[in-house]
Amino acid sequence: MAIKEILSRKGEEFRPRTMKLIKDFGGVVIDEVTIDHAIGGVRDIRCLVTDISYLDPQEGIRFRGKTIPETFAALPKAKNSEYPTVESFWFFLLIGDVPTEEQVEEVLAEWKVRQNVPEYVWKLLRAMPPDSHPMVMLSSAILVLQKDSKFAAYYNSGNFNKKVAWEYVYEDAFDLVARIPVIAAFIYNLKYRNDAQIAIDPTLDAGANFAHMIGQCEEYKDVARMYFILHSDHESGNVSAHATHLVHSALSDPYYAYSAGLNGLAGPLHGLANREVLDWTLKFQQKYCHGVEPTRELITKALWDTLNSGQVVPGYGHAVLRKTDPRYMSQREFCLATPGLKDDPLFKLVSMIFEVAPGVLTEQGKAKNPWPNVDAQSGVIQWYYGLREWDFYTVLFGVGRALGCMANITWDRILGYAIERPKSVTTAMLEQWAAEGGRKLHEPKVAPAATDTKAPSTAH
Ligand code: CMX
């Protein structure tokens, strides 16, 4: 059965659950909001819904109910590889079932048709200033594809029907996930290899083809598969997934939505941290080691110097996780199982930082989670395979994250999620509720005082 038909059936089966919750239980309280939440980034408030992945603070991510090792074990593998194809993982995220070999073949075939990128994208990228950041290039390339959005065309057709709108989001979403590795490879070659482009090899799966297009070795095919899968989804509240969901909630099409998601991913507290880790580690070697072997004492000093200068230790901490990120562990296990990488000096250094940094962060006492996240390990692997242009690392993250974001917004439309519009309040309101010991939920709302200069003058 074609993927779209399976998705249609899944949507029909699932939709009554959402409808019943809204109709019969819409008033059930699931969380409460404090002043800390309103000022402090809405941390930990349960106000988003996704069934594609769930992030437990202790255990880490589960994709469609499966841990990372369970996911890798369950999915059909790429040819001559222990890793699944990105295509089979896409089916799994989107549909929620482990695909059969036949279904993987179907996705592979469809992916190959969809992965061709229109020539105007290359023209745009070549016209950009050569010193543009690769994330700007990726986000721009995704945005320029908007002109051919099937969802936008459907919306503008004059026959918009909420019930079938998801089919057009699905079309764009699938096109986007198939095209983004090809676009990323083009950006890499344009920016770092004098525009020496390598054509798509239509016999290869997406991860292998990415490795081929950036001129990488055989082993890197698994690196790409692993990397894209590990970075795909981390439930809905992270900046890239939430930005994508938010923008799409206005019925902006998937290209608008994911370009926005990528712009959020480009921040140093989010996806750019993978580049910051490499930068920090290499600067540490230059500044502190002076040709001598790194020691725990030197690393401790460098970490304290970073903290005392008001900077964060990149690759450590997390808004939700309270243990070592299993995505970190998965990449670490890959390193330990890869002979050359296991003994690589940079990997050894990163491992030593892993031994020291949690203690330093705990002693400092600010970070709620002193353990490493995904970004603490990912750059080392890229560096080892010769991909040393670290500004590009966030692009790799963006290729993977597209899988989760696109699966999520397809389901947003299947289930008809509403436009997102949280309510703002003024500082004066918070002060008043603080003085009163809390907002009285069932009394008339506080109107901004006429003399309150902080209150907004017009409503939006
Ligand atoms: N180094 C130093 N200080 C840290 C820290 C770290 N790695 N992680 C958190 N803190 C500090 C925060 O800056 C905050 O300080 P202030 O009170 O002075 O503002 C305090 O500890 C409490 O923060 P928190 O509640 O533990 O963490 P947040 O939820 O606010 O932020 C995160 C989470 C990831 C932004 C933060 O841990 C951080 O900046 N880490 C380093 C950057 C990083 O690795 N980002 C990648 C995350 C994964 C990803 O999205 O890719």
JSON list of N, CA and C and ligand atoms in Angstrom, two decimals, residues 40 43 231 234 238-240 265 267-274 276-277 306-307 310-322 325 327 361 364-376 397 401, ligand 1:
[
{"chain": "A", "resi": 40, "resn": "GLY", "atom": "N", "xyz": [10.48, 32.77, 32.44]},
{"chain": "A", "resi": 40, "resn": "GLY", "atom": "CA", "xyz": [11.63, 31.87, 32.24]},
{"chain": "A", "resi": 40, "resn": "GLY", "atom": "C", "xyz": [11.51, 30.88, 31.11]},
{"chain": "A", "resi": 43, "resn": "ARG", "atom": "N", "xyz": [9.43, 26.77, 30.60]},
{"chain": "A", "resi": 43, "resn": "ARG", "atom": "CA", "xyz": [10.07, 25.48, 30.82]},
{"chain": "A", "resi": 43, "resn": "ARG", "atom": "C", "xyz": [9.12, 24.51, 31.52]},
{"chain": "A", "resi": 231, "resn": "HIS", "atom": "N", "xyz": [19.54, 13.13, 15.20]},
{"chain": "A", "resi": 231, "resn": "HIS", "atom": "CA", "xyz": [19.17, 14.54, 15.34]},
{"chain": "A", "resi": 231, "resn": "HIS", "atom": "C", "xyz": [17.74, 14.83, 14.89]},
{"chain": "A", "resi": 234, "resn": "HIS", "atom": "N", "xyz": [13.14, 15.64, 18.96]},
{"chain": "A", "resi": 234, "resn": "HIS", "atom": "CA", "xyz": [13.36, 15.70, 20.40]},
{"chain": "A", "resi": 234, "resn": "HIS", "atom": "C", "xyz": [12.12, 16.29, 21.03]},
{"chain": "A", "resi": 238, "resn": "ASN", "atom": "N", "xyz": [11.48, 22.01, 21.74]},
{"chain": "A", "resi": 238, "resn": "ASN", "atom": "CA", "xyz": [12.77, 22.62, 21.41]},
{"chain": "A", "resi": 238, "resn": "ASN", "atom": "C", "xyz": [12.57, 23.70, 20.35]},
{"chain": "A", "resi": 239, "resn": "VAL", "atom": "N", "xyz": [13.53, 24.62, 20.27]},
{"chain": "A", "resi": 239, "resn": "VAL", "atom": "CA", "xyz": [13.32, 25.83, 19.46]},
{"chain": "A", "resi": 239, "resn": "VAL", "atom": "C", "xyz": [13.03, 25.50, 17.99]},
{"chain": "A", "resi": 240, "resn": "SER", "atom": "N", "xyz": [13.78, 24.58, 17.39]},
{"chain": "A", "resi": 240, "resn": "SER", "atom": "CA", "xyz": [13.58, 24.34, 15.95]},
{"chain": "A", "resi": 240, "resn": "SER", "atom": "C", "xyz": [12.23, 23.68, 15.68]},
{"chain": "A", "resi": 265, "resn": "LEU", "atom": "N", "xyz": [17.36, 26.92, 14.95]},
{"chain": "A", "resi": 265, "resn": "LEU", "atom": "CA", "xyz": [18.43, 25.92, 15.17]},
{"chain": "A", "resi": 265, "resn": "LEU", "atom": "C", "xyz": [19.81, 26.57, 15.13]},
{"chain": "A", "resi": 267, "resn": "GLY", "atom": "N", "xyz": [20.93, 29.09, 16.54]},
{"chain": "A", "resi": 267, "resn": "GLY", "atom": "CA", "xyz": [21.36, 29.78, 17.76]},
{"chain": "A", "resi": 267, "resn": "GLY", "atom": "C", "xyz": [22.36, 28.96, 18.56]},
{"chain": "A", "resi": 268, "resn": "PRO", "atom": "N", "xyz": [23.33, 29.64, 19.23]},
{"chain": "A", "resi": 268, "resn": "PRO", "atom": "CA", "xyz": [24.37, 28.92, 19.97]},
{"chain": "A", "resi": 268, "resn": "PRO", "atom": "C", "xyz": [23.86, 28.10, 21.16]},
{"chain": "A", "resi": 269, "resn": "LEU", "atom": "N", "xyz": [22.68, 28.45, 21.69]},
{"chain": "A", "resi": 269, "resn": "LEU", "atom": "CA", "xyz": [22.15, 27.63, 22.78]},
{"chain": "A", "resi": 269, "resn": "LEU", "atom": "C", "xyz": [21.45, 26.39, 22.25]},
{"chain": "A", "resi": 270, "resn": "HIS", "atom": "N", "xyz": [21.25, 26.31, 20.94]},
{"chain": "A", "resi": 270, "resn": "HIS", "atom": "CA", "xyz": [20.57, 25.16, 20.33]},
{"chain": "A", "resi": 270, "resn": "HIS", "atom": "C", "xyz": [21.56, 24.49, 19.36]},
{"chain": "A", "resi": 271, "resn": "GLY", "atom": "N", "xyz": [21.25, 24.45, 18.08]},
{"chain": "A", "resi": 271, "resn": "GLY", "atom": "CA", "xyz": [22.04, 23.63, 17.15]},
{"chain": "A", "resi": 271, "resn": "GLY", "atom": "C", "xyz": [23.46, 24.10, 16.90]},
{"chain": "A", "resi": 272, "resn": "LEU", "atom": "N", "xyz": [23.70, 25.40, 17.09]},
{"chain": "A", "resi": 272, "resn": "LEU", "atom": "CA", "xyz": [25.06, 25.90, 16.84]},
{"chain": "A", "resi": 272, "resn": "LEU", "atom": "C", "xyz": [26.05, 25.39, 17.89]},
{"chain": "A", "resi": 273, "resn": "ALA", "atom": "N", "xyz": [25.52, 24.82, 18.98]},
{"chain": "A", "resi": 273, "resn": "ALA", "atom": "CA", "xyz": [26.41, 24.35, 20.06]},
{"chain": "A", "resi": 273, "resn": "ALA", "atom": "C", "xyz": [27.37, 23.28, 19.56]},
{"chain": "A", "resi": 274, "resn": "ASN", "atom": "N", "xyz": [27.00, 22.50, 18.53]},
{"chain": "A", "resi": 274, "resn": "ASN", "atom": "CA", "xyz": [27.93, 21.46, 18.05]},
{"chain": "A", "resi": 274, "resn": "ASN", "atom": "C", "xyz": [29.20, 22.08, 17.49]},
{"chain": "A", "resi": 276, "resn": "GLU", "atom": "N", "xyz": [30.29, 25.08, 18.51]},
{"chain": "A", "resi": 276, "resn": "GLU", "atom": "CA", "xyz": [30.93, 25.73, 19.66]},
{"chain": "A", "resi": 276, "resn": "GLU", "atom": "C", "xyz": [31.81, 24.74, 20.44]},
{"chain": "A", "resi": 277, "resn": "VAL", "atom": "N", "xyz": [31.36, 23.49, 20.48]},
{"chain": "A", "resi": 277, "resn": "VAL", "atom": "CA", "xyz": [32.11, 22.46, 21.21]},
{"chain": "A", "resi": 277, "resn": "VAL", "atom": "C", "xyz": [33.49, 22.28, 20.57]},
{"chain": "A", "resi": 306, "resn": "THR", "atom": "N", "xyz": [36.14, 29.40, 31.56]},
{"chain": "A", "resi": 306, "resn": "THR", "atom": "CA", "xyz": [34.96, 29.65, 30.70]},
{"chain": "A", "resi": 306, "resn": "THR", "atom": "C", "xyz": [33.80, 30.14, 31.56]},
{"chain": "A", "resi": 307, "resn": "LEU", "atom": "N", "xyz": [33.53, 29.44, 32.65]},
{"chain": "A", "resi": 307, "resn": "LEU", "atom": "CA", "xyz": [32.39, 29.82, 33.50]},
{"chain": "A", "resi": 307, "resn": "LEU", "atom": "C", "xyz": [32.62, 31.20, 34.11]},
{"chain": "A", "resi": 310, "resn": "GLY", "atom": "N", "xyz": [31.75, 34.18, 32.19]},
{"chain": "A", "resi": 310, "resn": "GLY", "atom": "CA", "xyz": [30.31, 34.39, 31.91]},
{"chain": "A", "resi": 310, "resn": "GLY", "atom": "C", "xyz": [29.79, 33.58, 30.74]},
{"chain": "A", "resi": 311, "resn": "GLN", "atom": "N", "xyz": [30.62, 32.66, 30.23]},
{"chain": "A", "resi": 311, "resn": "GLN", "atom": "CA", "xyz": [30.15, 31.85, 29.09]},
{"chain": "A", "resi": 311, "resn": "GLN", "atom": "C", "xyz": [29.61, 30.51, 29.57]},
{"chain": "A", "resi": 312, "resn": "VAL", "atom": "N", "xyz": [28.84, 29.86, 28.70]},
{"chain": "A", "resi": 312, "resn": "VAL", "atom": "CA", "xyz": [28.36, 28.52, 29.03]},
{"chain": "A", "resi": 312, "resn": "VAL", "atom": "C", "xyz": [29.38, 27.50, 28.49]},
{"chain": "A", "resi": 313, "resn": "VAL", "atom": "N", "xyz": [29.38, 26.33, 29.10]},
{"chain": "A", "resi": 313, "resn": "VAL", "atom": "CA", "xyz": [30.21, 25.24, 28.58]},
{"chain": "A", "resi": 313, "resn": "VAL", "atom": "C", "xyz": [29.41, 24.57, 27.47]},
{"chain": "A", "resi": 314, "resn": "PRO", "atom": "N", "xyz": [29.84, 24.74, 26.22]},
{"chain": "A", "resi": 314, "resn": "PRO", "atom": "CA", "xyz": [29.00, 24.21, 25.13]},
{"chain": "A", "resi": 314, "resn": "PRO", "atom": "C", "xyz": [28.92, 22.69, 25.16]},
{"chain": "A", "resi": 315, "resn": "GLY", "atom": "N", "xyz": [27.74, 22.19, 24.80]},
{"chain": "A", "resi": 315, "resn": "GLY", "atom": "CA", "xyz": [27.56, 20.74, 24.76]},
{"chain": "A", "resi": 315, "resn": "GLY", "atom": "C", "xyz": [27.14, 20.14, 26.09]},
{"chain": "A", "resi": 316, "resn": "TYR", "atom": "N", "xyz": [27.02, 20.99, 27.10]},
{"chain": "A", "resi": 316, "resn": "TYR", "atom": "CA", "xyz": [26.60, 20.48, 28.43]},
{"chain": "A", "resi": 316, "resn": "TYR", "atom": "C", "xyz": [25.33, 21.21, 28.86]},
{"chain": "A", "resi": 317, "resn": "GLY", "atom": "N", "xyz": [24.48, 20.50, 29.61]},
{"chain": "A", "resi": 317, "resn": "GLY", "atom": "CA", "xyz": [23.23, 21.08, 30.08]},
{"chain": "A", "resi": 317, "resn": "GLY", "atom": "C", "xyz": [22.10, 20.78, 29.12]},
{"chain": "A", "resi": 318, "resn": "HIS", "atom": "N", "xyz": [20.90, 20.88, 29.63]},
{"chain": "A", "resi": 318, "resn": "HIS", "atom": "CA", "xyz": [19.72, 20.70, 28.79]},
{"chain": "A", "resi": 318, "resn": "HIS", "atom": "C", "xyz": [18.49, 21.22, 29.51]},
{"chain": "A", "resi": 319, "resn": "ALA", "atom": "N", "xyz": [17.54, 21.71, 28.71]},
{"chain": "A", "resi": 319, "resn": "ALA", "atom": "CA", "xyz": [16.32, 22.26, 29.30]},
{"chain": "A", "resi": 319, "resn": "ALA", "atom": "C", "xyz": [15.41, 21.18, 29.88]},
{"chain": "A", "resi": 320, "resn": "VAL", "atom": "N", "xyz": [15.48, 19.97, 29.36]},
{"chain": "A", "resi": 320, "resn": "VAL", "atom": "CA", "xyz": [14.60, 18.90, 29.82]},
{"chain": "A", "resi": 320, "resn": "VAL", "atom": "C", "xyz": [15.41, 17.75, 30.46]},
{"chain": "A", "resi": 321, "resn": "LEU", "atom": "N", "xyz": [16.46, 17.32, 29.77]},
{"chain": "A", "resi": 321, "resn": "LEU", "atom": "CA", "xyz": [17.23, 16.16, 30.25]},
{"chain": "A", "resi": 321, "resn": "LEU", "atom": "C", "xyz": [17.89, 16.41, 31.61]},
{"chain": "A", "resi": 322, "resn": "ARG", "atom": "N", "xyz": [17.96, 15.39, 32.42]},
{"chain": "A", "resi": 322, "resn": "ARG", "atom": "CA", "xyz": [18.66, 15.47, 33.70]},
{"chain": "A", "resi": 322, "resn": "ARG", "atom": "C", "xyz": [19.70, 14.36, 33.85]},
{"chain": "A", "resi": 325, "resn": "ASP", "atom": "N", "xyz": [22.77, 12.59, 27.78]},
{"chain": "A", "resi": 325, "resn": "ASP", "atom": "CA", "xyz": [21.90, 12.43, 26.61]},
{"chain": "A", "resi": 325, "resn": "ASP", "atom": "C", "xyz": [22.21, 11.09, 25.91]},
{"chain": "A", "resi": 327, "resn": "ARG", "atom": "N", "xyz": [21.73, 10.34, 23.01]},
{"chain": "A", "resi": 327, "resn": "ARG", "atom": "CA", "xyz": [22.28, 10.63, 21.67]},
{"chain": "A", "resi": 327, "resn": "ARG", "atom": "C", "xyz": [23.79, 10.83, 21.78]},
{"chain": "A", "resi": 361, "resn": "LEU", "atom": "N", "xyz": [30.54, 21.66, 36.69]},
{"chain": "A", "resi": 361, "resn": "LEU", "atom": "CA", "xyz": [29.22, 22.31, 36.58]},
{"chain": "A", "resi": 361, "resn": "LEU", "atom": "C", "xyz": [28.40, 22.09, 37.87]},
{"chain": "A", "resi": 364, "resn": "GLN", "atom": "N", "xyz": [29.76, 24.43, 40.44]},
{"chain": "A", "resi": 364, "resn": "GLN", "atom": "CA", "xyz": [29.31, 25.80, 40.20]},
{"chain": "A", "resi": 364, "resn": "GLN", "atom": "C", "xyz": [27.85, 25.98, 40.65]},
{"chain": "A", "resi": 365, "resn": "GLY", "atom": "N", "xyz": [27.06, 24.94, 40.45]},
{"chain": "A", "resi": 365, "resn": "GLY", "atom": "CA", "xyz": [25.73, 24.90, 41.03]},
{"chain": "A", "resi": 365, "resn": "GLY", "atom": "C", "xyz": [24.64, 25.65, 40.28]},
{"chain": "A", "resi": 366, "resn": "LYS", "atom": "N", "xyz": [24.91, 26.05, 39.04]},
{"chain": "A", "resi": 366, "resn": "LYS", "atom": "CA", "xyz": [23.86, 26.77, 38.31]},
{"chain": "A", "resi": 366, "resn": "LYS", "atom": "C", "xyz": [23.08, 25.85, 37.38]},
{"chain": "A", "resi": 367, "resn": "ALA", "atom": "N", "xyz": [23.79, 25.13, 36.54]},
{"chain": "A", "resi": 367, "resn": "ALA", "atom": "CA", "xyz": [23.11, 24.30, 35.53]},
{"chain": "A", "resi": 367, "resn": "ALA", "atom": "C", "xyz": [22.30, 23.20, 36.22]},
{"chain": "A", "resi": 368, "resn": "LYS", "atom": "N", "xyz": [21.04, 23.06, 35.81]},
{"chain": "A", "resi": 368, "resn": "LYS", "atom": "CA", "xyz": [20.21, 22.00, 36.41]},
{"chain": "A", "resi": 368, "resn": "LYS", "atom": "C", "xyz": [20.65, 20.63, 35.93]},
{"chain": "A", "resi": 369, "resn": "ASN", "atom": "N", "xyz": [21.29, 20.59, 34.78]},
{"chain": "A", "resi": 369, "resn": "ASN", "atom": "CA", "xyz": [21.76, 19.32, 34.25]},
{"chain": "A", "resi": 369, "resn": "ASN", "atom": "C", "xyz": [23.24, 19.46, 33.87]},
{"chain": "A", "resi": 370, "resn": "PRO", "atom": "N", "xyz": [24.16, 18.86, 34.63]},
{"chain": "A", "resi": 370, "resn": "PRO", "atom": "CA", "xyz": [25.58, 19.04, 34.35]},
{"chain": "A", "resi": 370, "resn": "PRO", "atom": "C", "xyz": [26.11, 18.05, 33.29]},
{"chain": "A", "resi": 371, "resn": "TRP", "atom": "N", "xyz": [25.23, 17.26, 32.70]},
{"chain": "A", "resi": 371, "resn": "TRP", "atom": "CA", "xyz": [25.68, 16.17, 31.81]},
{"chain": "A", "resi": 371, "resn": "TRP", "atom": "C", "xyz": [25.71, 16.61, 30.34]},
{"chain": "A", "resi": 372, "resn": "PRO", "atom": "N", "xyz": [26.47, 15.87, 29.52]},
{"chain": "A", "resi": 372, "resn": "PRO", "atom": "CA", "xyz": [26.59, 16.28, 28.11]},
{"chain": "A", "resi": 372, "resn": "PRO", "atom": "C", "xyz": [25.32, 16.03, 27.30]},
{"chain": "A", "resi": 373, "resn": "ASN", "atom": "N", "xyz": [25.10, 16.87, 26.31]},
{"chain": "A", "resi": 373, "resn": "ASN", "atom": "CA", "xyz": [24.00, 16.66, 25.36]},
{"chain": "A", "resi": 373, "resn": "ASN", "atom": "C", "xyz": [24.57, 16.21, 24.02]},
{"chain": "A", "resi": 374, "resn": "VAL", "atom": "N", "xyz": [23.73, 16.05, 23.04]},
{"chain": "A", "resi": 374, "resn": "VAL", "atom": "CA", "xyz": [24.11, 15.50, 21.74]},
{"chain": "A", "resi": 374, "resn": "VAL", "atom": "C", "xyz": [25.31, 16.22, 21.11]},
{"chain": "A", "resi": 375, "resn": "ASP", "atom": "N", "xyz": [25.37, 17.55, 21.34]},
{"chain": "A", "resi": 375, "resn": "ASP", "atom": "CA", "xyz": [26.36, 18.36, 20.63]},
{"chain": "A", "resi": 375, "resn": "ASP", "atom": "C", "xyz": [27.79, 18.18, 21.15]},
{"chain": "A", "resi": 376, "resn": "ALA", "atom": "N", "xyz": [27.92, 17.59, 22.36]},
{"chain": "A", "resi": 376, "resn": "ALA", "atom": "CA", "xyz": [29.26, 17.45, 22.94]},
{"chain": "A", "resi": 376, "resn": "ALA", "atom": "C", "xyz": [30.09, 16.41, 22.19]},
{"chain": "A", "resi": 397, "resn": "PHE", "atom": "N", "xyz": [22.88, 18.98, 11.43]},
{"chain": "A", "resi": 397, "resn": "PHE", "atom": "CA", "xyz": [21.80, 18.91, 12.42]},
{"chain": "A", "resi": 397, "resn": "PHE", "atom": "C", "xyz": [20.48, 19.26, 11.72]},
{"chain": "A", "resi": 401, "resn": "ARG", "atom": "N", "xyz": [17.06, 17.19, 11.57]},
{"chain": "A", "resi": 401, "resn": "ARG", "atom": "CA", "xyz": [15.90, 17.73, 12.27]},
{"chain": "A", "resi": 401, "resn": "ARG", "atom": "C", "xyz": [14.68, 17.88, 11.33]},
{"chain": "B", "resi": 1, "resn": "CMX", "atom": "N1", "xyz": [27.44, 26.00, 31.13]},
{"chain": "B", "resi": 1, "resn": "CMX", "atom": "C1", "xyz": [27.33, 27.01, 32.00]},
{"chain": "B", "resi": 1, "resn": "CMX", "atom": "N2", "xyz": [26.16, 27.39, 32.55]},
{"chain": "B", "resi": 1, "resn": "CMX", "atom": "C2", "xyz": [25.08, 26.68, 32.23]},
{"chain": "B", "resi": 1, "resn": "CMX", "atom": "C3", "xyz": [25.13, 25.57, 31.36]},
{"chain": "B", "resi": 1, "resn": "CMX", "atom": "C4", "xyz": [26.37, 25.24, 30.80]},
{"chain": "B", "resi": 1, "resn": "CMX", "atom": "N3", "xyz": [26.51, 24.25, 29.92]},
{"chain": "B", "resi": 1, "resn": "CMX", "atom": "N4", "xyz": [23.88, 25.07, 31.23]},
{"chain": "B", "resi": 1, "resn": "CMX", "atom": "C5", "xyz": [23.08, 25.84, 31.99]},
{"chain": "B", "resi": 1, "resn": "CMX", "atom": "N5", "xyz": [23.81, 26.81, 32.58]},
{"chain": "B", "resi": 1, "resn": "CMX", "atom": "C6", "xyz": [23.32, 27.91, 33.41]},
{"chain": "B", "resi": 1, "resn": "CMX", "atom": "C7", "xyz": [22.31, 28.73, 32.61]},
{"chain": "B", "resi": 1, "resn": "CMX", "atom": "O1", "xyz": [22.96, 29.65, 31.74]},
{"chain": "B", "resi": 1, "resn": "CMX", "atom": "C8", "xyz": [21.53, 29.37, 33.70]},
{"chain": "B", "resi": 1, "resn": "CMX", "atom": "O2", "xyz": [22.28, 30.45, 34.20]},
{"chain": "B", "resi": 1, "resn": "CMX", "atom": "P1", "xyz": [21.57, 31.82, 34.68]},
{"chain": "B", "resi": 1, "resn": "CMX", "atom": "O3", "xyz": [20.71, 31.43, 35.85]},
{"chain": "B", "resi": 1, "resn": "CMX", "atom": "O4", "xyz": [22.72, 32.70, 35.02]},
{"chain": "B", "resi": 1, "resn": "CMX", "atom": "O5", "xyz": [20.76, 32.31, 33.52]},
{"chain": "B", "resi": 1, "resn": "CMX", "atom": "C9", "xyz": [21.49, 28.29, 34.77]},
{"chain": "B", "resi": 1, "resn": "CMX", "atom": "O6", "xyz": [22.58, 27.42, 34.49]},
{"chain": "B", "resi": 1, "resn": "CMX", "atom": "C10", "xyz": [20.21, 27.48, 34.77]},
{"chain": "B", "resi": 1, "resn": "CMX", "atom": "O7", "xyz": [20.01, 26.97, 33.45]},
{"chain": "B", "resi": 1, "resn": "CMX", "atom": "P2", "xyz": [19.26, 25.58, 33.22]},
{"chain": "B", "resi": 1, "resn": "CMX", "atom": "O8", "xyz": [17.87, 25.72, 33.73]},
{"chain": "B", "resi": 1, "resn": "CMX", "atom": "O9", "xyz": [20.06, 24.47, 33.75]},
{"chain": "B", "resi": 1, "resn": "CMX", "atom": "O10", "xyz": [19.30, 25.45, 31.64]},
{"chain": "B", "resi": 1, "resn": "CMX", "atom": "P3", "xyz": [18.31, 26.10, 30.57]},
{"chain": "B", "resi": 1, "resn": "CMX", "atom": "O11", "xyz": [17.13, 25.22, 30.44]},
{"chain": "B", "resi": 1, "resn": "CMX", "atom": "O12", "xyz": [18.05, 27.53, 30.88]},
{"chain": "B", "resi": 1, "resn": "CMX", "atom": "O13", "xyz": [19.19, 26.07, 29.26]},
{"chain": "B", "resi": 1, "resn": "CMX", "atom": "C11", "xyz": [20.66, 25.10, 27.69]},
{"chain": "B", "resi": 1, "resn": "CMX", "atom": "C12", "xyz": [19.46, 24.87, 28.59]},
{"chain": "B", "resi": 1, "resn": "CMX", "atom": "C13", "xyz": [20.88, 23.89, 26.81]},
{"chain": "B", "resi": 1, "resn": "CMX", "atom": "C14", "xyz": [20.38, 26.32, 26.78]},
{"chain": "B", "resi": 1, "resn": "CMX", "atom": "C15", "xyz": [21.91, 25.35, 28.60]},
{"chain": "B", "resi": 1, "resn": "CMX", "atom": "O14", "xyz": [22.17, 24.19, 29.35]},
{"chain": "B", "resi": 1, "resn": "CMX", "atom": "C16", "xyz": [23.13, 25.74, 27.81]},
{"chain": "B", "resi": 1, "resn": "CMX", "atom": "O15", "xyz": [23.29, 26.93, 27.50]},
{"chain": "B", "resi": 1, "resn": "CMX", "atom": "N6", "xyz": [24.03, 24.76, 27.44]},
{"chain": "B", "resi": 1, "resn": "CMX", "atom": "C17", "xyz": [25.19, 25.04, 26.64]},
{"chain": "B", "resi": 1, "resn": "CMX", "atom": "C18", "xyz": [24.79, 25.20, 25.16]},
{"chain": "B", "resi": 1, "resn": "CMX", "atom": "C19", "xyz": [24.38, 23.86, 24.57]},
{"chain": "B", "resi": 1, "resn": "CMX", "atom": "O16", "xyz": [25.07, 22.87, 24.69]},
{"chain": "B", "resi": 1, "resn": "CMX", "atom": "N7", "xyz": [23.25, 23.88, 23.85]},
{"chain": "B", "resi": 1, "resn": "CMX", "atom": "C20", "xyz": [22.78, 22.70, 23.11]},
{"chain": "B", "resi": 1, "resn": "CMX", "atom": "C21", "xyz": [21.57, 22.01, 23.72]},
{"chain": "B", "resi": 1, "resn": "CMX", "atom": "C22", "xyz": [21.11, 20.85, 22.88]},
{"chain": "B", "resi": 1, "resn": "CMX", "atom": "C23", "xyz": [20.57, 21.36, 21.56]},
{"chain": "B", "resi": 1, "resn": "CMX", "atom": "O17", "xyz": [19.52, 21.99, 21.55]},
{"chain": "B", "resi": 1, "resn": "CMX", "atom": "O18", "xyz": [21.22, 21.17, 20.55]}
]
